[in-house]
Each structure stands twice: as structure tokens, then as C-alpha cells.
PDB file of C-alpha atoms in Angstrom:
ATOM      1  CA  MET A   1       5.774  -9.782  19.482  1.00 59.00           C
ATOM      2  CA  THR A   2       7.016  -6.247  19.034  1.00 81.00           C
ATOM      3  CA  THR A   3       9.341  -6.301  16.060  1.00 92.00           C
ATOM      4  CA  LEU A   4       9.593  -7.803  12.724  1.00 93.00           C
ATOM      5  CA  ASP A   5      12.849  -9.369  13.570  1.00 93.00           C
ATOM      6  CA  GLU A   6      11.272 -11.071  16.607  1.00 94.00           C
ATOM      7  CA  CYS A   7       8.410 -12.261  14.356  1.00 93.00           C
ATOM      8  CA  PHE A   8      11.055 -13.893  11.933  1.00 91.00           C
ATOM      9  CA  ARG A   9      12.941 -15.418  14.876  1.00 93.00           C
ATOM     10  CA  VAL A  10       9.626 -17.114  16.096  1.00 93.00           C
ATOM     11  CA  MET A  11       8.778 -18.156  12.503  1.00 90.00           C
ATOM     12  CA  GLN A  12      12.269 -19.644  12.079  1.00 89.00           C
ATOM     13  CA  ARG A  13      11.843 -21.686  15.375  1.00 91.00           C
ATOM     14  CA  VAL A  14       8.475 -22.961  14.214  1.00 91.00           C
ATOM     15  CA  TYR A  15       9.655 -23.948  10.781  1.00 87.00           C
ATOM     16  CA  ARG A  16      12.866 -25.646  12.019  1.00 86.00           C
ATOM     17  CA  ALA A  17      11.065 -27.629  14.794  1.00 90.00           C
ATOM     18  CA  ASP A  18       9.004 -29.435  12.094  1.00 88.00           C
ATOM     19  CA  PRO A  19       9.028 -27.998   8.605  1.00 82.00           C
ATOM     20  CA  ARG A  20       6.185 -30.047   7.234  1.00 80.00           C
ATOM     21  CA  ALA A  21       3.831 -29.523  10.204  1.00 85.00           C
ATOM     22  CA  ALA A  22       4.771 -25.793  10.257  1.00 84.00           C
ATOM     23  CA  VAL A  23       3.705 -25.286   6.572  1.00 79.00           C
ATOM     24  CA  ARG A  24       0.622 -27.648   6.468  1.00 80.00           C
ATOM     25  CA  SER A  25      -0.854 -26.304   9.854  1.00 84.00           C
ATOM     26  CA  GLN A  26       0.023 -22.808   8.665  1.00 85.00           C
ATOM     27  CA  ALA A  27       1.627 -22.168  12.184  1.00 86.00           C
ATOM     28  CA  PHE A  28       4.618 -20.660  10.367  1.00 86.00           C
ATOM     29  CA  ILE A  29       2.939 -18.064   8.239  1.00 89.00           C
ATOM     30  CA  LYS A  30       0.232 -17.356  10.884  1.00 91.00           C
ATOM     31  CA  GLU A  31       2.895 -15.752  12.983  1.00 92.00           C
ATOM     32  CA  LEU A  32       3.413 -13.069  10.272  1.00 93.00           C
ATOM     33  CA  HIS A  33      -0.391 -12.694   9.770  1.00 93.00           C
ATOM     34  CA  ARG A  34      -0.681 -11.863  13.435  1.00 94.00           C
ATOM     35  CA  PHE A  35       2.277  -9.399  13.383  1.00 95.00           C
ATOM     36  CA  LEU A  36       0.852  -7.525  10.386  1.00 95.00           C
ATOM     37  CA  ALA A  37      -2.645  -7.454  11.816  1.00 96.00           C
ATOM     38  CA  ASP A  38      -1.318  -6.092  15.151  1.00 96.00           C
ATOM     39  CA  GLU A  39       0.870  -3.504  13.362  1.00 95.00           C
ATOM     40  CA  LEU A  40      -2.103  -2.347  11.320  1.00 96.00           C
ATOM     41  CA  THR A  41      -4.444  -2.293  14.224  1.00 97.00           C
ATOM     42  CA  ALA A  42      -2.054  -0.200  16.226  1.00 96.00           C
ATOM     43  CA  ARG A  43      -2.048   2.385  13.540  1.00 96.00           C
ATOM     44  CA  LEU A  44      -5.888   2.883  13.072  1.00 97.00           C
ATOM     45  CA  THR A  45      -6.807   6.348  14.100  1.00 97.00           C
ATOM     46  CA  PRO A  46      -9.421   7.064  16.806  1.00 97.00           C
ATOM     47  CA  ALA A  47     -11.801   8.299  14.068  1.00 97.00           C
ATOM     48  CA  ALA A  48     -11.328   5.026  12.062  1.00 97.00           C
ATOM     49  CA  ARG A  49     -11.948   3.001  15.203  1.00 97.00           C
ATOM     50  CA  ARG A  50     -15.227   4.918  15.954  1.00 97.00           C
ATOM     51  CA  ALA A  51     -16.327   4.435  12.313  1.00 97.00           C
ATOM     52  CA  GLY A  52     -15.952   0.714  12.759  1.00 97.00           C
ATOM     53  CA  VAL A  53     -12.790   0.224  10.719  1.00 98.00           C
ATOM     54  CA  ARG A  54     -11.191  -2.939  11.718  1.00 97.00           C
ATOM     55  CA  VAL A  55      -8.317  -5.351  10.868  1.00 98.00           C
ATOM     56  CA  VAL A  56      -9.423  -8.770  10.045  1.00 97.00           C
ATOM     57  CA  GLU A  57      -7.224 -11.898   9.520  1.00 95.00           C
ATOM     58  CA  GLU A  58      -8.695 -14.509   7.075  1.00 93.00           C
ATOM     59  CA  ALA A  59     -11.336 -11.986   5.873  1.00 94.00           C
ATOM     60  CA  ARG A  60     -13.808 -13.478   3.303  1.00 93.00           C
ATOM     61  CA  LEU A  61     -14.213 -11.133   0.489  1.00 93.00           C
ATOM     62  CA  LEU A  62     -16.324 -11.509  -2.744  1.00 87.00           C
ATOM     63  CA  GLY A  63     -13.891 -11.370  -5.695  1.00 84.00           C
ATOM     64  CA  SER A  64     -15.123 -10.753  -9.270  1.00 82.00           C
ATOM     65  CA  HIS A  65     -16.134 -14.412  -9.579  1.00 83.00           C
ATOM     66  CA  LYS A  66     -16.061 -16.121  -6.202  1.00 85.00           C
ATOM     67  CA  PRO A  67     -15.527 -15.528  -2.521  1.00 89.00           C
ATOM     68  CA  LYS A  68     -11.868 -15.330  -1.646  1.00 89.00           C
ATOM     69  CA  ASP A  69     -10.230 -15.596   1.900  1.00 91.00           C
ATOM     70  CA  VAL A  70      -7.519 -12.922   2.167  1.00 94.00           C
ATOM     71  CA  ASP A  71      -4.934 -13.107   4.912  1.00 94.00           C
ATOM     72  CA  VAL A  72      -5.148  -9.642   6.365  1.00 96.00           C
ATOM     73  CA  ALA A  73      -7.537  -6.789   5.541  1.00 97.00           C
ATOM     74  CA  VAL A  74      -8.378  -3.369   6.723  1.00 98.00           C
ATOM     75  CA  ILE A  75     -12.128  -3.147   6.310  1.00 97.00           C
ATOM     76  CA  ASP A  76     -14.511  -0.181   6.620  1.00 97.00           C
ATOM     77  CA  PRO A  77     -18.144  -1.293   7.386  1.00 96.00           C
ATOM     78  CA  HIS A  78     -19.506   0.966   4.671  1.00 94.00           C
ATOM     79  CA  ASN A  79     -16.811   1.023   2.060  1.00 92.00           C
ATOM     80  CA  GLY A  80     -15.414  -2.420   2.131  1.00 94.00           C
ATOM     81  CA  PRO A  81     -11.744  -3.377   2.119  1.00 96.00           C
ATOM     82  CA  LEU A  82      -9.350  -0.399   2.144  1.00 96.00           C
ATOM     83  CA  VAL A  83      -6.212  -2.527   2.353  1.00 96.00           C
ATOM     84  CA  ILE A  84      -5.819  -6.311   1.351  1.00 96.00           C
ATOM     85  CA  ILE A  85      -2.793  -8.212   2.144  1.00 95.00           C
ATOM     86  CA  GLY A  86      -1.811 -11.725   0.886  1.00 92.00           C
ATOM     87  CA  LEU A  87       1.023 -13.690   2.484  1.00 90.00           C
ATOM     88  CA  ARG A  88       2.783 -16.438   0.730  1.00 83.00           C
ATOM     89  CA  SER A  89       5.805 -18.546   1.625  1.00 79.00           C
ATOM     90  CA  GLN A  90       7.572 -20.851  -0.537  1.00 78.00           C
ATOM     91  CA  MET A  91      10.338 -22.526   1.521  1.00 73.00           C
ATOM     92  CA  SER A  92      11.252 -25.543  -0.759  1.00 70.00           C
ATOM     93  CA  SER A  93      10.913 -26.420  -4.382  1.00 72.00           C
ATOM     94  CA  VAL A  94      11.133 -22.850  -5.172  1.00 72.00           C
ATOM     95  CA  GLY A  95      12.008 -23.144  -8.939  1.00 71.00           C
ATOM     96  CA  LYS A  96       9.509 -25.887  -9.498  1.00 73.00           C
ATOM     97  CA  ASN A  97       6.529 -23.974  -8.005  1.00 76.00           C
ATOM     98  CA  VAL A  98       7.150 -20.172  -8.459  1.00 80.00           C
ATOM     99  CA  LEU A  99       5.243 -19.986 -11.674  1.00 81.00           C
ATOM    100  CA  ASN A 100       2.019 -21.541 -10.082  1.00 83.00           C
ATOM    101  CA  TYR A 101       2.429 -19.135  -7.210  1.00 82.00           C
ATOM    102  CA  TYR A 102       2.898 -16.249  -9.620  1.00 83.00           C
ATOM    103  CA  GLU A 103      -0.231 -17.069 -11.798  1.00 85.00           C
ATOM    104  CA  GLY A 104      -2.252 -17.463  -8.543  1.00 85.00           C
ATOM    105  CA  ILE A 105      -1.264 -14.087  -7.221  1.00 84.00           C
ATOM    106  CA  VAL A 106      -2.009 -12.392 -10.595  1.00 84.00           C
ATOM    107  CA  GLY A 107      -5.395 -13.987 -10.890  1.00 85.00           C
ATOM    108  CA  GLU A 108      -6.162 -13.212  -7.100  1.00 87.00           C
ATOM    109  CA  CYS A 109      -5.189  -9.663  -7.601  1.00 85.00           C
ATOM    110  CA  ILE A 110      -7.136  -9.131 -10.758  1.00 85.00           C
ATOM    111  CA  SER A 111     -10.354 -10.596  -9.131  1.00 89.00           C
ATOM    112  CA  LEU A 112     -10.020  -8.410  -6.107  1.00 91.00           C
ATOM    113  CA  GLN A 113      -9.113  -5.289  -7.993  1.00 88.00           C
ATOM    114  CA  ASP A 114     -12.182  -5.804 -10.345  1.00 88.00           C
ATOM    115  CA  ARG A 115     -14.434  -5.961  -7.160  1.00 91.00           C
ATOM    116  CA  PHE A 116     -12.585  -3.295  -5.016  1.00 91.00           C
ATOM    117  CA  PRO A 117     -10.815  -0.911  -7.463  1.00 89.00           C
ATOM    118  CA  MET A 118     -10.125   1.632  -4.655  1.00 89.00           C
ATOM    119  CA  SER A 119      -8.429  -0.923  -2.385  1.00 92.00           C
ATOM    120  CA  ALA A 120      -4.698  -1.138  -1.949  1.00 91.00           C
ATOM    121  CA  ILE A 121      -3.674  -4.720  -2.668  1.00 90.00           C
ATOM    122  CA  GLY A 122      -0.149  -6.111  -1.558  1.00 89.00           C
ATOM    123  CA  TYR A 123       1.622  -9.321  -1.075  1.00 88.00           C
ATOM    124  CA  VAL A 124       4.198 -10.392   1.252  1.00 88.00           C
ATOM    125  CA  TYR A 125       6.022 -13.324  -0.473  1.00 83.00           C
ATOM    126  CA  LEU A 126       8.731 -15.217   1.539  1.00 82.00           C
ATOM    127  CA  MET A 127      11.227 -17.119  -0.224  1.00 81.00           C
ATOM    128  CA  PRO A 128      14.483 -18.312   1.390  1.00 80.00           C
ATOM    129  CA  LEU A 129      17.961 -17.220   0.177  1.00 80.00           C
ATOM    130  CA  ARG A 130      18.755 -20.855  -0.192  1.00 78.00           C
ATOM    131  CA  PRO A 131      16.366 -23.730   0.044  1.00 75.00           C
ATOM    132  CA  ILE A 132      16.266 -25.003   3.761  1.00 72.00           C
ATOM    133  CA  LYS A 133      14.675 -28.192   3.181  1.00 71.00           C
ATOM    134  CA  GLU A 134      17.020 -31.031   4.194  1.00 73.00           C
ATOM    135  CA  GLY A 135      18.753 -32.398   1.147  1.00 77.00           C
ATOM    136  CA  ARG A 136      17.851 -29.511  -1.040  1.00 74.00           C
ATOM    137  CA  GLU A 137      20.139 -26.876   0.340  1.00 75.00           C
ATOM    138  CA  THR A 138      22.163 -26.555  -2.867  1.00 79.00           C
ATOM    139  CA  GLU A 139      19.267 -26.157  -5.306  1.00 79.00           C
ATOM    140  CA  PRO A 140      19.714 -22.835  -7.127  1.00 80.00           C
ATOM    141  CA  VAL A 141      17.056 -20.160  -6.635  1.00 82.00           C
ATOM    142  CA  ASP A 142      16.918 -17.540  -9.339  1.00 84.00           C
ATOM    143  CA  HIS A 143      16.026 -14.449  -7.230  1.00 83.00           C
ATOM    144  CA  PRO A 144      16.798 -11.823  -9.828  1.00 86.00           C
ATOM    145  CA  ARG A 145      14.405 -13.522 -12.303  1.00 86.00           C
ATOM    146  CA  PHE A 146      11.743 -13.918  -9.776  1.00 82.00           C
ATOM    147  CA  ALA A 147      12.076 -10.336  -8.580  1.00 81.00           C
ATOM    148  CA  LEU A 148      11.498  -9.162 -12.139  1.00 82.00           C
ATOM    149  CA  MET A 149       8.459 -11.312 -12.518  1.00 81.00           C
ATOM    150  CA  TYR A 150       6.971  -9.950  -9.475  1.00 79.00           C
ATOM    151  CA  GLU A 151       7.967  -6.346 -10.278  1.00 78.00           C
ATOM    152  CA  ALA A 152       6.107  -6.641 -13.514  1.00 77.00           C
ATOM    153  CA  ILE A 153       2.786  -6.912 -11.717  1.00 75.00           C
ATOM    154  CA  THR A 154       3.118  -3.757  -9.539  1.00 73.00           C
ATOM    155  CA  GLY A 155       2.577  -0.129  -9.870  1.00 64.00           C
ATOM    156  CA  ARG A 156      -0.353  -0.309 -12.121  1.00 59.00           C
ATOM    157  CA  ALA A 157      -2.435   2.934 -11.732  1.00 58.00           C
ATOM    158  CA  GLY A 158      -6.145   2.904 -12.125  1.00 54.00           C
ATOM    159  CA  GLN A 159      -8.343   0.933 -14.462  1.00 57.00           C
ATOM    160  CA  ASP A 160      -6.140   1.820 -17.424  1.00 59.00           C
ATOM    161  CA  TYR A 161      -3.624  -0.894 -16.747  1.00 53.00           C
ATOM    162  CA  LYS A 162      -5.941  -3.251 -18.582  1.00 58.00           C
ATOM    163  CA  LEU A 163      -5.203  -1.209 -21.877  1.00 60.00           C
ATOM    164  CA  LEU A 164      -1.407  -1.671 -21.542  1.00 53.00           C
ATOM    165  CA  ARG A 165       0.374  -4.185 -23.619  1.00 51.00           C
TER     166      ARG A 165
END
């Protein structure tokens, strides 16, 4: 795969072939894992490679309270994770489940940021414009509301974010 568009086309084919299997087996989202890992690996400098920095899919990191498997991470062998990326997709029942996903992302982020305060942590969250599950295509999806929710947990600088109210 060479472009993000190609990755999305493959993901669409995988999902449309069997939505339930694509989600349960993670075949759908794993396409994006691979794409991001390949893109990050291609951007490692020769010096980083010599130092042992590597890109890892499904990296197991110790959060503030328990181990956590993160989807993609750029890891320095001496300094730990430099970049941590979580990938989520919610292709159906968006309105019903978005708050649970939101709370999970916030908790995961706090746990990882407590343990690795110098890491850059990001999420890729896939949500359809309209639900694509058969029989649910007309379910409303409140994208502006969800965008504001996720925007509220970004852009925090340093440890002082905990003092903000």
C-alpha cells in the first residue's frame, strides 16, 4: 500500500465483504495499523535506526496502573515510547457508544501520559459520515458534537493541564 487513499479502499473492501467479521477479527482496522507503521518506519532517520528506534504495532506499554497494548508506537530502546498512536473505529451504533469510546480514550491517554510525559500521544478515530450497517443507514450522527468533545481533550501542554478547570 502506498497511499492513504489506497489503504481506505482496501479497508472499505474488507468491511463491505463481511462487516461483522471485519470488525471482530480486526482485519478492517489492521490495514490502517500497517499503513501508519509503514509510514512511520519510512521516516526514521538513519541515526534513529542505528540507535535502535523502531516502530511497533501492538506495543505493550506499562501505563500508570496496568499494562496497555497500544496500536502503533515509535519506541526508543533507552527512552521508551516517543510517539503513541491509538486507532479506533466505530462504524455502527455511533450515537449509542461514542461516550464509552470517549471515556476510554481519555482514561487511556491519562494513564499513558502519566507514565510517559514526554511522549506524543495521538488517536485516529474513524467514524462514518452516515452509518453503513444495513438497516441503520438513516440513523443520525452528530459529528459537530463529537468533534467538540474530542477537541476538548487535545492541545494540553505539559503537566499543568491537570490544574485547568
